[in-house]
PDB file of C-alpha atoms in Angstrom:
ATOM      1  CA  MET A   1       8.697  16.571 -10.515  1.00  0.00           C
ATOM      2  CA  SER A   2       6.883  18.246  -7.762  1.00  0.00           C
ATOM      3  CA  LEU A   3       8.199  18.509  -4.224  1.00  0.00           C
ATOM      4  CA  TYR A   4       5.772  18.360  -1.214  1.00  0.00           C
ATOM      5  CA  ILE A   5       6.858  19.176   2.535  1.00  0.00           C
ATOM      6  CA  ALA A   6       5.149  18.416   5.376  1.00  0.00           C
ATOM      7  CA  THR A   7       6.745  18.945   8.827  1.00  0.00           C
ATOM      8  CA  ILE A   8       5.748  16.937  11.793  1.00  0.00           C
ATOM      9  CA  ASN A   9       6.356  18.357  15.442  1.00  0.00           C
ATOM     10  CA  TRP A  10       6.108  16.202  18.734  1.00  0.00           C
ATOM     11  CA  THR A  11       7.372  17.021  22.108  1.00  0.00           C
ATOM     12  CA  ASN A  12       7.616  14.501  25.079  1.00  0.00           C
ATOM     13  CA  SER A  13       5.156  15.664  27.770  1.00  0.00           C
ATOM     14  CA  GLY A  14       4.127  12.312  29.194  1.00  0.00           C
ATOM     15  CA  PRO A  15       4.962  10.849  32.576  1.00  0.00           C
ATOM     16  CA  ASP A  16       6.999   7.845  31.565  1.00  0.00           C
ATOM     17  CA  PHE A  17       8.074   7.469  27.878  1.00  0.00           C
ATOM     18  CA  LEU A  18       9.785   3.980  28.398  1.00  0.00           C
ATOM     19  CA  ALA A  19       6.518   2.708  29.655  1.00  0.00           C
ATOM     20  CA  ASN A  20       4.833   3.550  26.421  1.00  0.00           C
ATOM     21  CA  LYS A  21       2.862   6.148  28.541  1.00  0.00           C
ATOM     22  CA  TYR A  22       3.439   9.497  26.388  1.00  0.00           C
ATOM     23  CA  SER A  23       1.142  11.756  24.498  1.00  0.00           C
ATOM     24  CA  ARG A  24       0.646  11.075  21.145  1.00  0.00           C
ATOM     25  CA  GLU A  25      -0.577  14.822  20.236  1.00  0.00           C
ATOM     26  CA  HIS A  26       1.512  16.204  17.616  1.00  0.00           C
ATOM     27  CA  HIS A  27       1.260  18.922  14.712  1.00  0.00           C
ATOM     28  CA  TRP A  28       1.357  18.550  11.108  1.00  0.00           C
ATOM     29  CA  LEU A  29       2.860  21.948   9.460  1.00  0.00           C
ATOM     30  CA  PHE A  30       2.364  22.281   5.728  1.00  0.00           C
ATOM     31  CA  ASP A  31       4.284  24.726   3.439  1.00  0.00           C
ATOM     32  CA  GLY A  32       1.151  26.734   2.766  1.00  0.00           C
ATOM     33  CA  GLY A  33       1.194  27.846   6.408  1.00  0.00           C
ATOM     34  CA  VAL A  34      -1.576  25.399   7.870  1.00  0.00           C
ATOM     35  CA  THR A  35      -1.097  23.597  10.996  1.00  0.00           C
ATOM     36  CA  VAL A  36      -3.044  20.697  11.720  1.00  0.00           C
ATOM     37  CA  PRO A  37      -3.391  19.024  15.425  1.00  0.00           C
ATOM     38  CA  ALA A  38      -2.898  15.179  14.974  1.00  0.00           C
ATOM     39  CA  SER A  39      -2.650  12.152  17.432  1.00  0.00           C
ATOM     40  CA  ALA A  40      -2.747   8.426  17.044  1.00  0.00           C
ATOM     41  CA  SER A  41      -6.234   7.026  16.366  1.00  0.00           C
ATOM     42  CA  PRO A  42      -8.115   6.175  19.659  1.00  0.00           C
ATOM     43  CA  GLN A  43      -8.988   2.830  17.890  1.00  0.00           C
ATOM     44  CA  ILE A  44      -5.350   2.086  17.896  1.00  0.00           C
ATOM     45  CA  VAL A  45      -3.858   3.905  21.069  1.00  0.00           C
ATOM     46  CA  PRO A  46      -6.588   4.412  23.635  1.00  0.00           C
ATOM     47  CA  GLU A  47      -6.998   7.607  25.587  1.00  0.00           C
ATOM     48  CA  PRO A  48      -5.576   9.476  27.243  1.00  0.00           C
ATOM     49  CA  TRP A  49      -2.716   8.877  24.972  1.00  0.00           C
ATOM     50  CA  SER A  50      -4.482   9.911  21.765  1.00  0.00           C
ATOM     51  CA  VAL A  51      -6.571  13.011  21.408  1.00  0.00           C
ATOM     52  CA  LEU A  52     -10.021  12.746  20.057  1.00  0.00           C
ATOM     53  CA  ALA A  53     -10.342  16.143  18.680  1.00  0.00           C
ATOM     54  CA  HIS A  54      -7.257  15.700  16.281  1.00  0.00           C
ATOM     55  CA  VAL A  55      -6.737  14.134  12.928  1.00  0.00           C
ATOM     56  CA  ASP A  56      -4.891  10.817  12.775  1.00  0.00           C
ATOM     57  CA  PRO A  57      -2.918   9.300   9.991  1.00  0.00           C
ATOM     58  CA  GLU A  58      -5.577   6.839   9.211  1.00  0.00           C
ATOM     59  CA  GLU A  59      -8.235   9.479   8.770  1.00  0.00           C
ATOM     60  CA  ALA A  60      -5.784  11.585   6.835  1.00  0.00           C
ATOM     61  CA  PHE A  61      -5.228   8.672   4.326  1.00  0.00           C
ATOM     62  CA  VAL A  62      -8.894   8.383   3.753  1.00  0.00           C
ATOM     63  CA  ALA A  63      -9.433  12.051   3.172  1.00  0.00           C
ATOM     64  CA  SER A  64      -6.156  12.391   1.066  1.00  0.00           C
ATOM     65  CA  LEU A  65      -7.604   9.766  -1.264  1.00  0.00           C
ATOM     66  CA  SER A  66     -11.077  11.359  -1.259  1.00  0.00           C
ATOM     67  CA  SER A  67      -9.990  14.709  -1.965  1.00  0.00           C
ATOM     68  CA  CYS A  68      -7.621  13.872  -4.809  1.00  0.00           C
ATOM     69  CA  HIS A  69     -10.556  11.890  -6.392  1.00  0.00           C
ATOM     70  CA  MET A  70     -12.779  15.127  -5.886  1.00  0.00           C
ATOM     71  CA  LEU A  71     -10.197  17.538  -7.397  1.00  0.00           C
ATOM     72  CA  PHE A  72      -9.913  15.369 -10.457  1.00  0.00           C
ATOM     73  CA  PHE A  73     -13.724  14.748 -10.566  1.00  0.00           C
ATOM     74  CA  LEU A  74     -14.350  18.391 -10.500  1.00  0.00           C
ATOM     75  CA  SER A  75     -11.789  19.226 -13.084  1.00  0.00           C
ATOM     76  CA  ILE A  76     -13.291  16.483 -15.662  1.00  0.00           C
ATOM     77  CA  ALA A  77     -16.928  17.644 -15.102  1.00  0.00           C
ATOM     78  CA  ALA A  78     -15.854  21.291 -15.866  1.00  0.00           C
ATOM     79  CA  LYS A  79     -14.204  20.355 -19.023  1.00  0.00           C
ATOM     80  CA  ARG A  80     -17.195  18.314 -20.127  1.00  0.00           C
ATOM     81  CA  GLY A  81     -19.593  21.293 -19.596  1.00  0.00           C
ATOM     82  CA  TYR A  82     -21.103  20.068 -16.250  1.00  0.00           C
ATOM     83  CA  VAL A  83     -21.724  22.545 -13.537  1.00  0.00           C
ATOM     84  CA  VAL A  84     -21.222  20.764 -10.202  1.00  0.00           C
ATOM     85  CA  GLU A  85     -23.214  22.699  -7.265  1.00  0.00           C
ATOM     86  CA  SER A  86     -22.212  20.345  -4.504  1.00  0.00           C
ATOM     87  CA  TYR A  87     -20.046  17.271  -3.735  1.00  0.00           C
ATOM     88  CA  ARG A  88     -19.998  15.557  -0.385  1.00  0.00           C
ATOM     89  CA  ASP A  89     -18.004  12.254   0.008  1.00  0.00           C
ATOM     90  CA  GLU A  90     -18.231  10.226   3.191  1.00  0.00           C
ATOM     91  CA  ALA A  91     -15.305   8.177   2.578  1.00  0.00           C
ATOM     92  CA  GLN A  92     -14.752   5.137   4.669  1.00  0.00           C
ATOM     93  CA  GLY A  93     -11.411   3.068   5.257  1.00  0.00           C
ATOM     94  CA  ILE A  94     -11.028  -0.240   6.763  1.00  0.00           C
ATOM     95  CA  MET A  95      -8.134  -1.435   8.493  1.00  0.00           C
ATOM     96  CA  ASP A  96      -7.352  -5.269   8.591  1.00  0.00           C
ATOM     97  CA  LYS A  97      -4.574  -7.774   8.392  1.00  0.00           C
ATOM     98  CA  ASN A  98      -3.298  -8.479   4.851  1.00  0.00           C
ATOM     99  CA  ALA A  99      -2.022 -11.788   3.455  1.00  0.00           C
ATOM    100  CA  GLU A 100       1.248 -11.435   5.435  1.00  0.00           C
ATOM    101  CA  GLY A 101      -0.531 -10.698   8.644  1.00  0.00           C
ATOM    102  CA  LYS A 102       0.324  -7.005   8.597  1.00  0.00           C
ATOM    103  CA  MET A 103      -2.172  -4.301   9.570  1.00  0.00           C
ATOM    104  CA  VAL A 104      -3.147  -2.182   6.603  1.00  0.00           C
ATOM    105  CA  MET A 105      -5.640  -0.131   5.154  1.00  0.00           C
ATOM    106  CA  THR A 106      -7.357  -2.865   2.926  1.00  0.00           C
ATOM    107  CA  ILE A 107     -10.000  -1.006   1.492  1.00  0.00           C
ATOM    108  CA  VAL A 108     -11.235   2.602   0.955  1.00  0.00           C
ATOM    109  CA  THR A 109     -14.759   3.342  -0.201  1.00  0.00           C
ATOM    110  CA  LEU A 110     -15.572   6.772  -1.667  1.00  0.00           C
ATOM    111  CA  ASN A 111     -19.368   7.637  -1.508  1.00  0.00           C
ATOM    112  CA  PRO A 112     -19.513  10.851  -3.429  1.00  0.00           C
ATOM    113  CA  HIS A 113     -22.758  12.594  -3.718  1.00  0.00           C
ATOM    114  CA  THR A 114     -22.901  15.163  -6.593  1.00  0.00           C
ATOM    115  CA  ARG A 115     -25.208  17.927  -7.071  1.00  0.00           C
ATOM    116  CA  PHE A 116     -25.370  19.458 -10.733  1.00  0.00           C
ATOM    117  CA  SER A 117     -27.057  22.522 -12.067  1.00  0.00           C
ATOM    118  CA  GLY A 118     -27.660  24.100 -15.367  1.00  0.00           C
ATOM    119  CA  ASP A 119     -28.779  22.738 -18.770  1.00  0.00           C
ATOM    120  CA  ARG A 120     -26.551  19.556 -18.653  1.00  0.00           C
ATOM    121  CA  ILE A 121     -27.038  16.983 -16.054  1.00  0.00           C
ATOM    122  CA  PRO A 122     -25.124  13.714 -16.586  1.00  0.00           C
ATOM    123  CA  ASP A 123     -26.893  10.618 -16.188  1.00  0.00           C
ATOM    124  CA  GLN A 124     -25.727   7.840 -13.744  1.00  0.00           C
ATOM    125  CA  GLN A 125     -23.881   5.973 -16.578  1.00  0.00           C
ATOM    126  CA  THR A 126     -21.949   9.109 -17.612  1.00  0.00           C
ATOM    127  CA  LEU A 127     -21.592  10.123 -13.823  1.00  0.00           C
ATOM    128  CA  GLU A 128     -19.844   6.746 -13.266  1.00  0.00           C
ATOM    129  CA  LYS A 129     -17.590   7.002 -16.334  1.00  0.00           C
ATOM    130  CA  ILE A 130     -16.424  10.559 -15.061  1.00  0.00           C
ATOM    131  CA  HIS A 131     -15.605   9.010 -11.488  1.00  0.00           C
ATOM    132  CA  HIS A 132     -13.623   6.120 -13.155  1.00  0.00           C
ATOM    133  CA  HIS A 133     -11.648   8.707 -15.206  1.00  0.00           C
ATOM    134  CA  ALA A 134     -10.955  10.740 -11.867  1.00  0.00           C
ATOM    135  CA  HIS A 135      -9.692   7.477 -10.210  1.00  0.00           C
ATOM    136  CA  ASP A 136      -7.313   6.701 -12.866  1.00  0.00           C
ATOM    137  CA  LEU A 137      -5.775  10.119 -13.046  1.00  0.00           C
ATOM    138  CA  CYS A 138      -5.766  10.557  -9.226  1.00  0.00           C
ATOM    139  CA  PHE A 139      -2.094  10.611  -8.019  1.00  0.00           C
ATOM    140  CA  ILE A 140      -2.755   9.083  -4.368  1.00  0.00           C
ATOM    141  CA  ALA A 141      -4.896   6.398  -5.560  1.00  0.00           C
ATOM    142  CA  ASN A 142      -2.171   5.473  -8.159  1.00  0.00           C
ATOM    143  CA  SER A 143       0.531   5.329  -5.445  1.00  0.00           C
ATOM    144  CA  VAL A 144      -1.026   2.689  -2.936  1.00  0.00           C
ATOM    145  CA  LEU A 145      -1.994  -0.844  -2.910  1.00  0.00           C
ATOM    146  CA  THR A 146      -5.293  -0.281  -1.075  1.00  0.00           C
ATOM    147  CA  THR A 147      -8.500  -1.277  -2.919  1.00  0.00           C
ATOM    148  CA  ILE A 148     -10.476   1.876  -3.842  1.00  0.00           C
ATOM    149  CA  ASP A 149     -14.151   1.536  -4.404  1.00  0.00           C
ATOM    150  CA  VAL A 150     -16.096   4.477  -5.897  1.00  0.00           C
ATOM    151  CA  ILE A 151     -19.944   4.288  -5.187  1.00  0.00           C
ATOM    152  CA  PRO A 152     -21.252   7.512  -6.830  1.00  0.00           C
ATOM    153  CA  VAL A 153     -24.680   8.971  -6.235  1.00  0.00           C
ATOM    154  CA  LEU A 154     -26.221  11.424  -8.465  1.00  0.00           C
ATOM    155  CA  VAL A 155     -28.267  14.080  -6.183  1.00  0.00           C
ATOM    156  CA  THR A 156     -31.309  15.200  -7.720  1.00  0.00           C
ATOM    157  CA  GLY A 157     -33.936  17.793  -6.681  1.00  0.00           C
TER     158      GLY A 157
END
């Protein structure tokens, strides 16, 4: 068993809390010492109550899935003797209503573009197998109901 801690700090600084006019700006503090400025998504709570230069929970959810997948992918590639030079994923999440009418992150699509070097370069089929294995191992993906699609691209040249 492992324990993970995130501390969320918010202080009321808005003109009228009861009228729903308060800042959504807050901070995420992680046990490694990193502090991340956060806010509501401007797509959900329009400005000025959300802050554009901050991470929102929906973006963090998508990033968490992508990051977890990448870390397992890198580990598997290394164990199989593939040298990964770069990995870039422009992951996307879609919020929509589920069958019960609740807003949920219905689908997250990972779009990893991977560049390899060295004598061993996987073909597309092998790349897809490594991504499938990474998806199966990802703790975050295994913890959510969201559909997760992975569309890997082998970067050459």
